[in-house]
Amino acid sequence: MSGSASEPSADALAEMRRRVQGTNINEISLLATDYLNHFNEIVMVLDIIPDMPECLEDAKSWQPKGYQDHFHDSVFSDKDLAIEAYDRSPPEYRAAFEDTVASLNKLVELGLARIEDAVASANEEAVRFASSTASRDLQKLMDVVSAIINGLKPTIDREEIDILLRA
């Protein structure tokens, strides 16, 4: 993810908060939940793998995408403003956001490896378990990212995230 990690001036922050009023960009964090669509895509594919194991190839083609890159490629109506606002997002939100998104990306990779092993074993129950576990764990972290985007403090601590990422 790109952008300056320095804290925006109070005037720049106030001006950006004024500009995002009435949009789907949160006025506190200056982040938009539309970014979560990137992760919703992989979760949906993971959920259908037990019934359609051939979708594993689609899931494996999913790639992490940074916040600003997501909006560059998006049809989101306020995408340019979302990209600009990201650089002014207060560090306490942006740091937590970036850290949790990095954990999400790692969790996708780990989940896909577990699902791939289960598919290779030809054990339908193992595939279903690996897929549902990956989907559930991703959703848990997506809820944390959503809370951060919505200007709340994370509801999961680093230890819980580390537990999710254990192999």
Short mmCIF file of C-alpha atoms in Angstrom, two decimals:
data_model
loop_
_atom_site.label_atom_id
_atom_site.label_comp_id
_atom_site.label_asym_id
_atom_site.label_seq_id
_atom_site.Cartn_x
_atom_site.Cartn_y
_atom_site.Cartn_z
CA MET A 1 0.00 0.00 0.00
CA SER A 2 1.30 3.36 -0.89
CA GLY A 3 1.15 6.80 0.55
CA SER A 4 2.83 8.86 3.18
CA ALA A 5 2.75 7.59 6.74
CA SER A 6 3.12 11.11 8.15
CA GLU A 7 0.26 12.68 10.00
CA PRO A 8 -1.76 15.15 7.94
CA SER A 9 -2.02 18.71 9.20
CA ALA A 10 -5.16 19.59 11.12
CA ASP A 11 -6.26 21.86 8.26
CA ALA A 12 -5.69 19.19 5.60
CA LEU A 13 -7.55 16.64 7.72
CA ALA A 14 -10.49 19.00 8.31
CA GLU A 15 -10.67 19.90 4.62
CA MET A 16 -10.65 16.26 3.54
CA ARG A 17 -13.30 15.37 6.11
CA ARG A 18 -15.45 18.14 4.70
CA ARG A 19 -14.93 16.88 1.15
CA VAL A 20 -15.93 13.28 1.95
CA GLN A 21 -19.23 14.26 3.58
CA GLY A 22 -22.12 12.63 1.79
CA THR A 23 -19.92 9.96 0.19
CA ASN A 24 -19.23 6.34 1.13
CA ILE A 25 -15.87 7.41 2.56
CA ASN A 26 -15.84 7.48 6.34
CA GLU A 27 -15.35 11.01 7.71
CA ILE A 28 -13.31 9.79 10.69
CA SER A 29 -10.91 7.30 9.12
CA LEU A 30 -11.09 8.70 5.56
CA LEU A 31 -11.31 5.11 4.30
CA ALA A 32 -14.06 3.41 2.28
CA THR A 33 -15.60 -0.01 2.86
CA ASP A 34 -15.72 -0.58 -0.90
CA TYR A 35 -12.17 -1.89 -0.53
CA LEU A 36 -13.57 -4.95 1.23
CA ASN A 37 -15.13 -6.04 -2.08
CA HIS A 38 -11.66 -7.22 -3.05
CA PHE A 39 -11.74 -9.73 -0.17
CA ASN A 40 -15.43 -10.55 -0.61
CA GLU A 41 -14.51 -11.93 -4.05
CA ILE A 42 -12.09 -14.51 -2.65
CA VAL A 43 -14.43 -15.44 0.22
CA MET A 44 -17.24 -16.16 -2.26
CA VAL A 45 -14.97 -18.42 -4.30
CA LEU A 46 -13.73 -20.23 -1.18
CA ASP A 47 -17.33 -20.88 -0.16
CA ILE A 48 -18.13 -22.71 -3.41
CA ILE A 49 -14.98 -24.85 -3.59
CA PRO A 50 -16.50 -27.76 -1.59
CA ASP A 51 -19.22 -28.10 -4.25
CA MET A 52 -17.04 -27.11 -7.19
CA PRO A 53 -13.39 -28.05 -6.48
CA GLU A 54 -12.39 -26.81 -9.93
CA CYS A 55 -12.93 -23.28 -8.56
CA LEU A 56 -9.70 -23.72 -6.60
CA GLU A 57 -7.87 -22.54 -9.73
CA ASP A 58 -9.95 -19.35 -9.74
CA ALA A 59 -9.17 -18.83 -6.06
CA LYS A 60 -5.45 -19.36 -6.67
CA SER A 61 -5.50 -16.63 -9.33
CA TRP A 62 -6.67 -14.06 -6.74
CA GLN A 63 -3.92 -11.57 -5.91
CA PRO A 64 -3.58 -9.07 -3.06
CA LYS A 65 -4.34 -5.54 -4.14
CA GLY A 66 -3.51 -2.40 -2.23
CA TYR A 67 -6.17 0.11 -1.27
CA GLN A 68 -5.28 2.75 -3.84
CA ASP A 69 -4.77 0.17 -6.59
CA HIS A 70 -8.20 -1.24 -5.83
CA PHE A 71 -9.76 2.16 -6.36
CA HIS A 72 -7.72 2.88 -9.49
CA ASP A 73 -9.34 -0.23 -11.00
CA SER A 74 -12.76 0.38 -9.44
CA VAL A 75 -16.04 1.77 -10.75
CA PHE A 76 -16.64 3.29 -7.29
CA SER A 77 -18.25 6.68 -7.88
CA ASP A 78 -15.86 8.53 -5.55
CA LYS A 79 -12.77 6.53 -6.44
CA ASP A 80 -10.50 9.53 -7.06
CA LEU A 81 -11.54 11.06 -3.76
CA ALA A 82 -10.99 7.70 -2.00
CA ILE A 83 -7.46 7.54 -3.42
CA GLU A 84 -6.73 11.10 -2.33
CA ALA A 85 -8.31 10.67 1.12
CA TYR A 86 -6.17 7.61 1.81
CA ASP A 87 -3.06 9.79 1.96
CA ARG A 88 -4.75 11.93 4.62
CA SER A 89 -6.14 9.06 6.67
CA PRO A 90 -5.07 9.56 10.29
CA PRO A 91 -2.11 7.29 11.11
CA GLU A 92 -3.93 5.50 13.95
CA TYR A 93 -6.50 4.24 11.43
CA ARG A 94 -4.24 3.72 8.47
CA ALA A 95 -1.60 1.78 10.42
CA ALA A 96 -4.21 -0.55 11.93
CA PHE A 97 -5.85 -0.89 8.51
CA GLU A 98 -2.61 -1.73 6.71
CA ASP A 99 -1.52 -4.19 9.40
CA THR A 100 -4.85 -6.03 9.33
CA VAL A 101 -4.97 -6.07 5.51
CA ALA A 102 -1.46 -7.60 5.49
CA SER A 103 -2.76 -10.29 7.84
CA LEU A 104 -5.75 -10.85 5.56
CA ASN A 105 -3.44 -11.35 2.59
CA LYS A 106 -1.36 -13.88 4.56
CA LEU A 107 -4.52 -15.65 5.68
CA VAL A 108 -5.72 -16.00 2.07
CA GLU A 109 -2.40 -17.59 1.15
CA LEU A 110 -2.49 -19.94 4.12
CA GLY A 111 -6.14 -20.86 3.53
CA LEU A 112 -5.53 -21.60 -0.13
CA ALA A 113 -2.61 -23.88 0.73
CA ARG A 114 -4.77 -25.79 3.20
CA ILE A 115 -7.61 -26.09 0.71
CA GLU A 116 -5.24 -27.22 -2.02
CA ASP A 117 -3.90 -29.97 0.27
CA ALA A 118 -7.45 -31.05 1.10
CA VAL A 119 -8.47 -31.13 -2.57
CA ALA A 120 -5.36 -33.20 -3.37
CA SER A 121 -6.39 -35.71 -0.70
CA ALA A 122 -9.77 -36.16 -2.46
CA ASN A 123 -11.44 -36.03 0.96
CA GLU A 124 -14.65 -34.04 0.53
CA GLU A 125 -15.05 -33.52 4.26
CA ALA A 126 -11.50 -32.13 4.53
CA VAL A 127 -12.16 -29.78 1.59
CA ARG A 128 -15.37 -28.53 3.19
CA PHE A 129 -13.62 -28.00 6.53
CA ALA A 130 -10.60 -26.21 5.02
CA SER A 131 -12.81 -23.98 2.87
CA SER A 132 -15.24 -23.05 5.64
CA THR A 133 -12.39 -22.41 8.09
CA ALA A 134 -10.61 -20.14 5.62
CA SER A 135 -13.83 -18.30 4.81
CA ARG A 136 -14.78 -17.86 8.49
CA ASP A 137 -11.30 -16.67 9.49
CA LEU A 138 -11.14 -14.21 6.59
CA GLN A 139 -14.57 -12.85 7.51
CA LYS A 140 -13.43 -12.35 11.09
CA LEU A 141 -10.50 -10.19 9.94
CA MET A 142 -12.67 -8.42 7.35
CA ASP A 143 -14.95 -7.42 10.22
CA VAL A 144 -11.93 -5.88 11.95
CA VAL A 145 -10.97 -3.99 8.78
CA SER A 146 -14.57 -2.82 8.44
CA ALA A 147 -14.54 -1.52 12.01
CA ILE A 148 -11.31 0.37 11.35
CA ILE A 149 -12.70 1.84 8.13
CA ASN A 150 -15.79 2.92 10.05
CA GLY A 151 -13.67 4.80 12.56
CA LEU A 152 -13.81 2.26 15.38
CA LYS A 153 -10.97 0.62 17.23
CA PRO A 154 -10.13 -2.96 16.25
CA THR A 155 -12.05 -5.66 18.10
CA ILE A 156 -9.34 -8.30 17.71
CA ASP A 157 -5.87 -8.12 19.16
CA ARG A 158 -2.58 -9.11 17.59
CA GLU A 159 -2.48 -12.40 19.51
CA GLU A 160 -5.83 -13.45 18.03
CA ILE A 161 -4.59 -12.60 14.53
CA ASP A 162 -1.41 -14.61 15.13
CA ILE A 163 -3.54 -17.60 16.18
CA LEU A 164 -5.47 -17.36 12.91
CA LEU A 165 -2.21 -17.29 10.94
CA ARG A 166 -0.63 -20.31 12.61
CA ALA A 167 0.05 -23.13 10.19
#
